[in-house]
XYZ file of C-alpha atoms in Angstrom:
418
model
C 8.493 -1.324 -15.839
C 12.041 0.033 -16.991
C 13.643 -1.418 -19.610
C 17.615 -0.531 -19.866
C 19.013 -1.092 -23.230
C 22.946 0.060 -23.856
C 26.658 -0.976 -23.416
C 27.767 -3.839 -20.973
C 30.804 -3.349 -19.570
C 32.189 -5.013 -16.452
C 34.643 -2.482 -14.114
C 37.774 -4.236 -12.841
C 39.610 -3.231 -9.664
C 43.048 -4.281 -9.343
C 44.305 -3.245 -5.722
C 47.664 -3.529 -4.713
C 50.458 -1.755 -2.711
C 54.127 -0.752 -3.541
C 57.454 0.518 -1.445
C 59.684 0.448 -4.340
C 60.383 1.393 -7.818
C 61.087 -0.958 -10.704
C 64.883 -0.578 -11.635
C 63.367 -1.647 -15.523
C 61.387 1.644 -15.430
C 60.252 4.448 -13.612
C 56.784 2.636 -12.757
C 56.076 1.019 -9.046
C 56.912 -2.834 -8.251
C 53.024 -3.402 -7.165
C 51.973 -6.560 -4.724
C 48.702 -7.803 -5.788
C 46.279 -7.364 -2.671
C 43.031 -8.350 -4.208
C 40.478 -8.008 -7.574
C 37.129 -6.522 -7.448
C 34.730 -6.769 -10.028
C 31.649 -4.771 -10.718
C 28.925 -4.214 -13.698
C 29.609 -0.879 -15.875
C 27.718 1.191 -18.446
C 24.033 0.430 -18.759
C 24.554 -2.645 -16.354
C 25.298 -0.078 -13.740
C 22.477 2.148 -14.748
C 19.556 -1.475 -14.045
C 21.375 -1.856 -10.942
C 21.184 1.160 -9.527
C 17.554 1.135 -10.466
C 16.807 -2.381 -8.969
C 18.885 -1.287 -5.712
C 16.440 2.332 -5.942
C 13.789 -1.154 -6.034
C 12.660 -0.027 -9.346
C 11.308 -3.309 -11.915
C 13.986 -3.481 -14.609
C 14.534 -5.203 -17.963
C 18.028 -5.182 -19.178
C 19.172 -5.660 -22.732
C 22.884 -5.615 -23.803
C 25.848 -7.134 -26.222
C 28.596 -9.489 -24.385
C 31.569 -11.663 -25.802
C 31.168 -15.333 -25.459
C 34.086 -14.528 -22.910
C 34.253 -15.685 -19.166
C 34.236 -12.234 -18.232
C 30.411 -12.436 -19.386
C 29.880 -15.332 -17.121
C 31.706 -12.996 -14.572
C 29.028 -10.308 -15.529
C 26.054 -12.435 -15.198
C 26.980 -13.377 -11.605
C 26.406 -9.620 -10.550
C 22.911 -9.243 -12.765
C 21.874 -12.257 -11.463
C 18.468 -10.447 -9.448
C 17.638 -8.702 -12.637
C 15.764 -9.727 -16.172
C 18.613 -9.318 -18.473
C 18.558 -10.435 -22.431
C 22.082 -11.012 -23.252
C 22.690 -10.503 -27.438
C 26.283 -12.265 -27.320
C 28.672 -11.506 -30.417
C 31.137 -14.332 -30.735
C 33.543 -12.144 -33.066
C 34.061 -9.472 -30.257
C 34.637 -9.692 -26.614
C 32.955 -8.248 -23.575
C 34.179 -4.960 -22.547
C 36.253 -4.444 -19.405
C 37.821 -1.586 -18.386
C 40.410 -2.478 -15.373
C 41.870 -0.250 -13.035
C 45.236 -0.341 -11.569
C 44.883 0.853 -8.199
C 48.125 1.450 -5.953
C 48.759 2.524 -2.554
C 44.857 3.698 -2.631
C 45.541 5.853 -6.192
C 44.291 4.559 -9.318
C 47.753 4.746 -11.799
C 46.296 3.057 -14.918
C 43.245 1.969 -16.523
C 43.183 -0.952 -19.055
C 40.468 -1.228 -21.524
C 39.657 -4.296 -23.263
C 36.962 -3.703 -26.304
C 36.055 -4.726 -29.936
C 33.113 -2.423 -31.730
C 30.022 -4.700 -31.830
C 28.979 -4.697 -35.563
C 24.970 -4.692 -35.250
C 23.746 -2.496 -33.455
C 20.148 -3.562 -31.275
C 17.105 -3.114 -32.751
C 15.616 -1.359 -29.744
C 11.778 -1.851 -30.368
C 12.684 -5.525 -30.589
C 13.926 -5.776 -26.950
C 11.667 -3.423 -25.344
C 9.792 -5.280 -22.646
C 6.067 -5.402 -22.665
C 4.592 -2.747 -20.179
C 7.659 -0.158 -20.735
C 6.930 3.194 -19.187
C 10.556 4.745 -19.459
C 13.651 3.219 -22.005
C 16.791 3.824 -20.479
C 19.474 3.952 -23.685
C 22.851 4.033 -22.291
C 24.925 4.580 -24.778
C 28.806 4.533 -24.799
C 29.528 4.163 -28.262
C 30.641 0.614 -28.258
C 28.490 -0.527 -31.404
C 24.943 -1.550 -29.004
C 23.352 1.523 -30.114
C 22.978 2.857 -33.632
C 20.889 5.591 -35.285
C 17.880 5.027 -33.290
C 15.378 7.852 -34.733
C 13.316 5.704 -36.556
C 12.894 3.553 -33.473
C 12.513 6.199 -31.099
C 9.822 7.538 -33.378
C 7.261 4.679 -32.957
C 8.004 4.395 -29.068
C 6.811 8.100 -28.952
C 3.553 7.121 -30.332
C 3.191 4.215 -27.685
C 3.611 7.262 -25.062
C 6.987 5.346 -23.794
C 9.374 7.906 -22.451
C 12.941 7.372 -24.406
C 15.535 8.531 -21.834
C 19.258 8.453 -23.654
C 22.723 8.985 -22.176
C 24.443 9.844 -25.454
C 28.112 9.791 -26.908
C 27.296 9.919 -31.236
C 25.853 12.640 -32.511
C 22.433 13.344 -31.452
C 21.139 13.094 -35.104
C 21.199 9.207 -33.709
C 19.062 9.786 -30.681
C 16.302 12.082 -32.754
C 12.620 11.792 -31.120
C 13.962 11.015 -27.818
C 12.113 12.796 -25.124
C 14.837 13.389 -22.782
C 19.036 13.204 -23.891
C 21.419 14.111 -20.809
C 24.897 14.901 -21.747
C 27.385 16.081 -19.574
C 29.501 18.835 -19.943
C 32.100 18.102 -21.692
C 30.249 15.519 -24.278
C 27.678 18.634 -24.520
C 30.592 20.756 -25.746
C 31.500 18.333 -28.512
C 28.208 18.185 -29.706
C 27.327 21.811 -30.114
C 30.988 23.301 -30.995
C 31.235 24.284 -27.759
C 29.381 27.159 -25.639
C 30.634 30.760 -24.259
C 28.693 30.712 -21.076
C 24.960 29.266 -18.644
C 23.006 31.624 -21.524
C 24.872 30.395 -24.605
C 24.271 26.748 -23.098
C 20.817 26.953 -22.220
C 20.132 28.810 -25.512
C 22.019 25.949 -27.570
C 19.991 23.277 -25.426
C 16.521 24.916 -26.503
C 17.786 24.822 -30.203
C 18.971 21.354 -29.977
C 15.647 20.130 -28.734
C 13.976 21.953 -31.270
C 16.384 20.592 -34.197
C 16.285 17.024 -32.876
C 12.498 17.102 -31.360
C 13.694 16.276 -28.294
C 11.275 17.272 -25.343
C 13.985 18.252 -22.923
C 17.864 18.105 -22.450
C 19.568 17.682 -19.068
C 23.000 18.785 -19.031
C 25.102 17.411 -15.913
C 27.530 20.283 -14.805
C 29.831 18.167 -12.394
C 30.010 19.912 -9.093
C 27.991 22.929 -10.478
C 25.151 20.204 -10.742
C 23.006 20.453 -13.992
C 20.575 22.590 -15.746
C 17.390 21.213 -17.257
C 16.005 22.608 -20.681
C 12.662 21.755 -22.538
C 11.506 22.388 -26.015
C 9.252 25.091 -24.845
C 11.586 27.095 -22.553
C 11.303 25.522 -19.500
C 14.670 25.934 -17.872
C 15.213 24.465 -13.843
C 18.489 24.560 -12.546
C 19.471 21.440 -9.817
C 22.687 22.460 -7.322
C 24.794 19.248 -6.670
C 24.166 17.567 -3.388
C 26.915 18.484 -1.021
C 29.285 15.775 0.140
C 32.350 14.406 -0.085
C 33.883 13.764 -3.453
C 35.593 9.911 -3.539
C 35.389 8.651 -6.390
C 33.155 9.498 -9.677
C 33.582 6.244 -11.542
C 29.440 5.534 -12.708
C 28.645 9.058 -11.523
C 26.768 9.592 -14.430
C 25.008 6.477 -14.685
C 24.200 6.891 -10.895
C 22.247 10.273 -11.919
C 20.091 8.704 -14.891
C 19.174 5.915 -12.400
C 17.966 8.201 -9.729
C 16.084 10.637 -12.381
C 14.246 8.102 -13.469
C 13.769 6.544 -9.877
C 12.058 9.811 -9.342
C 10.017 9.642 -11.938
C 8.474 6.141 -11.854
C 7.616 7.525 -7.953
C 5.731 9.960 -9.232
C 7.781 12.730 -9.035
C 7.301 15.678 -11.323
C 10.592 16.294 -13.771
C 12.021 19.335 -11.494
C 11.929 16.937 -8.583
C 13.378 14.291 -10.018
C 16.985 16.497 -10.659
C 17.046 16.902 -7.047
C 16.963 13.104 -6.684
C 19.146 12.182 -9.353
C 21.612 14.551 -7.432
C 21.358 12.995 -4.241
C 21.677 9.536 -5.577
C 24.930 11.309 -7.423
C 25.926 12.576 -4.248
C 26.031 8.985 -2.810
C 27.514 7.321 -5.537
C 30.504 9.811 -5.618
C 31.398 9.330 -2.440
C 31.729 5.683 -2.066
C 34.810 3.905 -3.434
C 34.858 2.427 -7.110
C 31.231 1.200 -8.947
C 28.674 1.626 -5.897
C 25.073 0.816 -6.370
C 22.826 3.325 -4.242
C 20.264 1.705 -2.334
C 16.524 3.614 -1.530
C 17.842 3.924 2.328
C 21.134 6.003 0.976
C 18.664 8.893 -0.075
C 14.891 8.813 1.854
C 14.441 11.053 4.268
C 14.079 9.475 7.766
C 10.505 11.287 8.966
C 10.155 11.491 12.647
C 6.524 12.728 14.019
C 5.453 14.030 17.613
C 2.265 15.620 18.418
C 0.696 17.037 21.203
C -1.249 20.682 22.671
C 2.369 22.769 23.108
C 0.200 25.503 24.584
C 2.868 26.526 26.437
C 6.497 26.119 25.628
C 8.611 24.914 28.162
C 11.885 22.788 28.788
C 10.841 20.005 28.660
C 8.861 20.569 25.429
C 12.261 21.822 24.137
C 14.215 18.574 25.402
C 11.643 16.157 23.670
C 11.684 18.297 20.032
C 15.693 17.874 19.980
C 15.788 14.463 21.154
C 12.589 13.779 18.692
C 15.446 15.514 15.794
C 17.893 13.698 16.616
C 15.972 10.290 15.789
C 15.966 11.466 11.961
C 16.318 13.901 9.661
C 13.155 15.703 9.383
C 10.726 16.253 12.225
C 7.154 17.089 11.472
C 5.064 18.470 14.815
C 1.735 18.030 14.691
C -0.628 20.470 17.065
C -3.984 19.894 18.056
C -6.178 22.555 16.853
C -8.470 25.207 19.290
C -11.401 23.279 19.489
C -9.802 19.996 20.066
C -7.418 21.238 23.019
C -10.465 22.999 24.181
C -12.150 19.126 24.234
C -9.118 17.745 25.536
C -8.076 20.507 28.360
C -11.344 22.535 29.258
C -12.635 25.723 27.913
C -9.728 27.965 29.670
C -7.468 25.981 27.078
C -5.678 26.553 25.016
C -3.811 30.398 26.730
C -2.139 30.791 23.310
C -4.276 30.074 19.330
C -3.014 27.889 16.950
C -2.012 30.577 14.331
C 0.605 31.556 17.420
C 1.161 27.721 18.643
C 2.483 26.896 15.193
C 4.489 30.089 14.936
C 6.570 29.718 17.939
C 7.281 26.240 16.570
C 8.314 26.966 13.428
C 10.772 29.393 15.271
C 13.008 26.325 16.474
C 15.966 25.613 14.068
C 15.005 21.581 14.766
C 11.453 21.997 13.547
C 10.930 21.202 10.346
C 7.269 21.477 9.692
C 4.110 22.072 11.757
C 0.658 20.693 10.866
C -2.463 21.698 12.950
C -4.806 19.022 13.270
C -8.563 18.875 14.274
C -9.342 15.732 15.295
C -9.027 13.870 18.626
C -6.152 12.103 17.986
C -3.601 12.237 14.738
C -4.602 8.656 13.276
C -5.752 9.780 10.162
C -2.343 12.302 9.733
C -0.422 9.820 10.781
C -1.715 7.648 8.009
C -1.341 10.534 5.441
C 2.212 11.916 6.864
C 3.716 7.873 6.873
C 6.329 8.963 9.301
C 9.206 6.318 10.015
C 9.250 7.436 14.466
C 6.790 8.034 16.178
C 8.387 9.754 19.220
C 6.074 10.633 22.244
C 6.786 11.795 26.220
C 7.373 8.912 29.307
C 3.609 9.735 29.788
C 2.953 7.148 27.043
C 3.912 3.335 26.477
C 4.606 1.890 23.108
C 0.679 0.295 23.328
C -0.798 3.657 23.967
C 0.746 5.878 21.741
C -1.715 6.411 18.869
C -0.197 5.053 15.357
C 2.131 2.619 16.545
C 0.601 0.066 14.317
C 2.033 2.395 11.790
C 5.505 3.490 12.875
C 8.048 2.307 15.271
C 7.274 4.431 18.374
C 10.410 5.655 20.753
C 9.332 7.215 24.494
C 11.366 10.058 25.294
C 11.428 10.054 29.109
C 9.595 12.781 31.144
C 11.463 15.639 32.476
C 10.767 15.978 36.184
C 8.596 19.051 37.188
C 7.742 20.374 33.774
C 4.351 20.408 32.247
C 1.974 23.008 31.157
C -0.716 22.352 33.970
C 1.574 23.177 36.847
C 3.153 26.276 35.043
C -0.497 27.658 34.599
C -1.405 26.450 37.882
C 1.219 28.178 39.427
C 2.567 24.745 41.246
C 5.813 24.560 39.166
């Protein structure tokens, strides 16, 4: 379980076009086209979690407003607690968006006055708190509280815009760039930041800081030196509106899947990647970011053609194709003691050779069941030798026949017939 405990905010999207400028003022005369609406903040941070399919507890402050109605629609799938202040309002932040180019954004906000008491909202069976804090009065000086969920071995995750005094015990705070410059008086370069970061942990007893770089992606720090530095994922830059909400979702999606901490940053930048380029608040789903796995097996003794046509068309059915070889001994049982003319060892290599290979496993046993099993490929792709019915693990995959190619095989080519 994740419980998500921060700011509520709902994003507005005004779109609208414009041929003309107002004679009043230098400002376009905008036609409304049509309002879109989406959860912000830590609302944005469950979602992408629940879309990652992640279980999620959400805990925030809203006006007794119809915009929290609004709000509620979109959460709707998730276990939310909503704390609602009926001095304040819920927070919006609108966008004016004109001729496809956002011209003004409208904020609409009151300071809640009590902040939540954190280990009062945390749900039962919490492995990681997500605090997503944007300074808007949810979230106060949490130390205290952050203390005691430490020594329930619940992993405090924080997003942080106060001074991290407020976030002390936490065992991982992410700031980005610019919010990390305002917290440490600034830095001179990488060294000076990752030195800082390490001090900061120290100060604070934090057990790691993340620091999210923008395109120069983000560099990991721990308490006890441990420094990783993540790359962004390449793509096309869109938009970056809940980019770095979309990163503390998929960091923690990594985690709750087992992933180790370095792993996870390579997630959370693919899921970053996504977000960023997709139009206004999107939530990334687990299908944005998995790897499509795409399996074929068989002797490949000796290359030929139409090995070479099956592997690319095999490649093209996903992104990464994992060729699995039978070992000596079991081509020996499958073709007769003359097989196979080249060893495994040299099999494999020649495979690994091809650009559209991504990985080669030698098996042993008659058929791949049990790798199959262990690899959990998404295709199965085998030659027009095969049907659906007999190619071995299609119980487990979806199974695509690539059609023979006429005149090639490796009998004939050692037999001398081809």
């Amino acid at each position: 379980m994740i419980t998500v405990i921060g700011d509520f905010i709902l994003d507005i999207f005004e779109y609208g076009v414009s041929d003309r400028i107002s004679p009043e003022a230098p400002v376009p005369v905008i036609k409304p086209i049509k309002t879109e609406y989406a959860p912000g903040g830590a609302c944005n941070v469950a979602l992408n979690l629940h879309s990652l399919g992640c279980s999620v507890n959400a805990v925030g402050i809203v006006g007794n407003d119809s915009e929290s109605f609004t709000l509620s629609e979109y959460l709707s799938e998730l276990y939310v607690s909503y704390l609602k202040d009926i001095e304040s309002c819920t927070i919006t932040k609108k966008r004016i968006i004109c001729n496809n180019q956002q011209i003004a954004r409208i904020d609409n906000e009151k300071r809640f006055s009590n902040p939540i008491n954190i280990n009062n909202y945390c749900a039962e069976g919490t492995e990681y708190l997500v605090v997503s804090d944007y300074n808007k009065g949810t979230i106060g000086n949490c130390s205290d509280q952050f203390k005691i969920l430490r020594d329930k071995n619940i992993k405090v995750i924080v997003d942080p815009k106060q001074d991290l005094y407020n976030y002390k015990h936490a065992w991982l705070v992410k700031p980005n760039k610019k919010e990390f410059k305002e917290l440490v008086n600034d830095f001179d370069d990488y060294d000076d930041l990752i030195r800082k970061a390490i001090l900061a942990c120290k100060k604070y007893d934090f057990e790691y800081m993340l620091v999210t770089l923008g395109p120069d992606g983000m560099i990991l720090v721990g308490k006890n030196g441990h420094i990783k530095r993540q790359s962004s994922f390449e793509t096309e830059v869109f938009d970056i509106t809940g980019a770095g909400d979309s990163t503390l979702a998929g960091l923690v999606y990594g985690l709750t899947n087992g992933n180790t901490l370095d792993e996870s940053l390579e997630i959370a930048s693919k899921v970053a990647g996504v977000a960023v380029s997709r139009p206004g608040t999107y939530n990334v789903k687990e299908s944005d970011i998995k790897e499509k796995i795409v399996f074929t097996n068989g002797c490949f003794d000796v290359l030929h053609l139409g090995h070479l046509k099956l592997l690319k068309f095999a490649k093209q059915q996903g992104d990464k194709l994992i060729v699995a070889i039978n070992s000596d001994e079991s081509v020996k049982r499958l073709k007769g003691e003359n097989r196979p003319k080249f060893n495994q060892e040299d099999r494999k290599t020649m495979l690994e050779s091809l650009a559209i290979v991504d990985e080669v496993i030698i098996f042993s046993e008659d058929t791949p069941y049990d790798l199959i099993k262990s690899v959990k490929p998404d295709i199965i792709v085998k030659g027009g030798d095969y049907t659906v019915e007999t190619t071995v693990g299609h119980d487990l995959a979806k199974v695509v026949i690539f059609p023979r190619v006429k005149d090639y095989s490796t009998t004939k080519i050692l037999e001398g017939t081809l």
